[in-house]
XYZ file of C-alpha atoms in Angstrom:
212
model
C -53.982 4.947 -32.252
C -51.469 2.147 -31.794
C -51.145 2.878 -27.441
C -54.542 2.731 -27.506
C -55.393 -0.282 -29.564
C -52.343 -2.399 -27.688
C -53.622 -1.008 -23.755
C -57.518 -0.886 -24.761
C -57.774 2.196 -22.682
C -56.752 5.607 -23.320
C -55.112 6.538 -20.094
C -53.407 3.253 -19.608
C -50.500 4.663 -22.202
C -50.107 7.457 -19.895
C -50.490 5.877 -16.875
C -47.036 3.286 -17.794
C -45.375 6.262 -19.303
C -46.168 7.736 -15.570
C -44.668 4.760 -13.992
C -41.647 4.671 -16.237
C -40.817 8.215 -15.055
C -41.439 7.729 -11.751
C -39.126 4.633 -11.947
C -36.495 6.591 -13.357
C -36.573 9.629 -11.086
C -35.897 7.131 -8.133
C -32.744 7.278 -6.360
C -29.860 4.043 -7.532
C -28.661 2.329 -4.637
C -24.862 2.961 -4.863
C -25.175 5.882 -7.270
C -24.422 8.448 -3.643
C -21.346 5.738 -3.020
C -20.273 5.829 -6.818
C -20.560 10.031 -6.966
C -18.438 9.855 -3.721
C -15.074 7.576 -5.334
C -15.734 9.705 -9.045
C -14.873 13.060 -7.084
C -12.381 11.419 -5.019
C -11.098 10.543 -7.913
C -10.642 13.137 -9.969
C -8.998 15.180 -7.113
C -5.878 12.567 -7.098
C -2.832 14.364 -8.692
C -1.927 13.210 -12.211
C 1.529 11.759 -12.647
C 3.742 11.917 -15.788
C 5.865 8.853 -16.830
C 8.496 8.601 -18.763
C 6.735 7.923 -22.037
C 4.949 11.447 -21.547
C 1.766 9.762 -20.658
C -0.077 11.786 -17.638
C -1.811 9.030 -15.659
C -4.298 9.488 -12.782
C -3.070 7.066 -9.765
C -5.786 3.900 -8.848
C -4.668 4.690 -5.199
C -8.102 4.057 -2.797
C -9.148 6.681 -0.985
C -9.573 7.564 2.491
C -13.104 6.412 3.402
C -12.022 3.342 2.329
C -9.141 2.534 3.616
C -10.983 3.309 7.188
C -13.691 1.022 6.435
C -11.260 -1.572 4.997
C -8.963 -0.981 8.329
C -9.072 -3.371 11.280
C -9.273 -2.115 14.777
C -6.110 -2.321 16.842
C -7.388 -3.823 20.220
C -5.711 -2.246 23.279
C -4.096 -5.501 24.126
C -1.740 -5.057 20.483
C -0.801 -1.438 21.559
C -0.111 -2.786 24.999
C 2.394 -5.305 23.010
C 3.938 -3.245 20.821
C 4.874 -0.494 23.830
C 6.193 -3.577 25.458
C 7.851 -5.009 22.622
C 12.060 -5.626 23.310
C 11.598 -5.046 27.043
C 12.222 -7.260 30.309
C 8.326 -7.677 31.311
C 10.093 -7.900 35.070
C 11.206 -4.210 34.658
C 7.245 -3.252 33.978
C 5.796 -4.340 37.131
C 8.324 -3.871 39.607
C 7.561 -5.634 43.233
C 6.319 -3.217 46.100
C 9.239 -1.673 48.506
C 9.491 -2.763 51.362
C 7.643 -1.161 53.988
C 9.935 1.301 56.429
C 9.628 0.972 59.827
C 10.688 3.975 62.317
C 13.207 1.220 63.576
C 15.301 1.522 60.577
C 14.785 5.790 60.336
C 17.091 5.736 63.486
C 20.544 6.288 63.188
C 22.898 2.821 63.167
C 24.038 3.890 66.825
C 20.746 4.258 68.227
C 19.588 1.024 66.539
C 22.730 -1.344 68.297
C 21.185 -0.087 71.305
C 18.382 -1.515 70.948
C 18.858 -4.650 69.692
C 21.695 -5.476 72.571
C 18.497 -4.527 74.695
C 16.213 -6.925 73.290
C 19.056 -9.839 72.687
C 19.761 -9.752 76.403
C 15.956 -9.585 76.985
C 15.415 -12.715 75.026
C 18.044 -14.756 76.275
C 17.025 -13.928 79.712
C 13.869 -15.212 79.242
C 14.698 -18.418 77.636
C 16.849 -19.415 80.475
C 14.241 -18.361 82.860
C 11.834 -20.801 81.550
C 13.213 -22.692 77.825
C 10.123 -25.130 77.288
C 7.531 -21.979 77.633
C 10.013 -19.169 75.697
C 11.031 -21.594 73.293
C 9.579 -19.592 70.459
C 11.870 -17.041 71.056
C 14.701 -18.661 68.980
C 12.704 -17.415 66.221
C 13.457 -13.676 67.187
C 16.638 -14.278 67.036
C 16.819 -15.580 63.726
C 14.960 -12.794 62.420
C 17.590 -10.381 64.494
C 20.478 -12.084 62.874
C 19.183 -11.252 59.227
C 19.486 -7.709 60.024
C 21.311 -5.203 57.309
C 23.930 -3.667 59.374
C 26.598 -5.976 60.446
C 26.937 -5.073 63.916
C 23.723 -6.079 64.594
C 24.239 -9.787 62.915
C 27.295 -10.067 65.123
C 25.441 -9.255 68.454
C 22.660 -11.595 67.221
C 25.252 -14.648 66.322
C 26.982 -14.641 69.593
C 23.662 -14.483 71.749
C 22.300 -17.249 69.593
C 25.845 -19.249 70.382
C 25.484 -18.811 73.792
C 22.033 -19.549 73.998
C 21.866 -22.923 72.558
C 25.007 -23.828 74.295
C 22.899 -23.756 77.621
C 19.608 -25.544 75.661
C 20.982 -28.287 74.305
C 20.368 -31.012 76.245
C 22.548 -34.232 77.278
C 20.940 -36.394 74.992
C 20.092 -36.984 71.507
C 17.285 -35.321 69.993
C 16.126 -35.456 66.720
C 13.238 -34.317 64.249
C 9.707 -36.302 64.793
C 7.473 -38.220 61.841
C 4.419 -37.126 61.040
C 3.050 -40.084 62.303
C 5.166 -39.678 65.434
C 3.698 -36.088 66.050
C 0.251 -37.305 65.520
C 0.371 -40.256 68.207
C -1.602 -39.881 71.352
C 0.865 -38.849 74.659
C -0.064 -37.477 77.318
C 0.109 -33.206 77.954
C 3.575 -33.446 79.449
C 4.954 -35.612 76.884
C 3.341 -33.292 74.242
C 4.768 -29.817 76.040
C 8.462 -31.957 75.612
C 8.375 -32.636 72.419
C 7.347 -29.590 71.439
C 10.187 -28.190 72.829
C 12.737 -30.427 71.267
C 11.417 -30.032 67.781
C 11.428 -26.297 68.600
C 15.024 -26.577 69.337
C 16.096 -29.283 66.528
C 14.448 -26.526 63.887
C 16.367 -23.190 65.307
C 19.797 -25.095 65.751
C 19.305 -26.767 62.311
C 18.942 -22.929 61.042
C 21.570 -21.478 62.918
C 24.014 -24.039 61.487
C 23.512 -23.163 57.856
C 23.700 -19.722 59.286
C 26.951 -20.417 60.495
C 27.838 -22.590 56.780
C 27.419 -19.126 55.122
C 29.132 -17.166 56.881
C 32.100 -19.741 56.619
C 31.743 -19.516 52.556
């Protein structure tokens, strides 16, 4: 026979014809991928044109598209909610924390604050070098909301640092100035009189405001 004379063996004929079956039964790569688009495929709706001609749509399918697809990150759909608006009306700054001061009624709260005014000046004309810090207070009085209350403030601040202000000129130190050696008293004065050059300097643009 020809197999055998070209092999030289008998089974050898069989044994490639084996091979070549087993070869052929093998799964193609792509052939599961391929099966997959043919039935997607055919279940796309024909379309007629206007020549008569039914024509299946080349349109990709689903799968693919979702492979294809990119993933939106949650910083774009953070952009695109954002998109057109104010990014200051997003993140609004915290309210302002309410004190029980404020819950009181206005009455109730001109009370008190003619209570601690007269408090405060007492005590700086007790002693003005020691309560100088005080003058602070007052500022933060005068900044009050209701209006009665800025009054009260104003006119206890006027009368104040009518009495502090001394005979002589004063005026705001040098860094260098404030770091030279003087002695304790010397130090205890001048803190005092920049004390008093920084509160007057404030309640005169107070006063420039008000006068707008």
């Amino acid at each position: 026979m020809k197999a055998e004379s070209r092999s030289g063996h008998p089974f050898a004929a069989a044994a490639h014809w084996n091979l070549e079956q087993s070869y052929e039964n093998q799964p193609r790569k792509g052939n599961k991928k391929r099966r997959t688009r043919e039935k997607q495929e055919n279940t796309r709706l024909p379309i007629r044109t206007a020549t008569g001609i039914v024509r299946v749509p080349n349109l990709p399918s689903v799968a693919t598209l979702d492979e294809d697809a990119e993933p939106v990150s949650n910083d774009e759909e953070d952009e695109d909610e954002k998109d057109g608006i104010d990014p200051s009306l997003l993140s609004l700054p915290p309210a302002a924390p309410v004190t029980a001061e404020k819950l009181l009624p206005l009455r109730e709260r001109v009370i008190i604050a003619k209570e601690e005014l007269a408090n405060i000046a007492t005590l700086i004309n007790e002693d003005p070098e020691e309560n100088v810090g005080l003058l602070k207070r007052l500022k933060e009085i005068s900044d009050d909301a209701a209006v009665q209350i800025r009054i009260l403030a104003i006119g206890t601040m006027l009368a104040v640092y009518k009495d502090l202000i001394p005979g002589y000129r004063i005026r705001a130190l040098s860094e260098g100035e404030m770091r030279a050696k003087v002695t304790k008293e010397v130090r205890k004065v001048r803190g005092f009189e920049q004390a008093l050059v920084s509160g007057y300097s404030g309640f005169v643009k107070l006063l420039g405001g008000l006068a707008r």
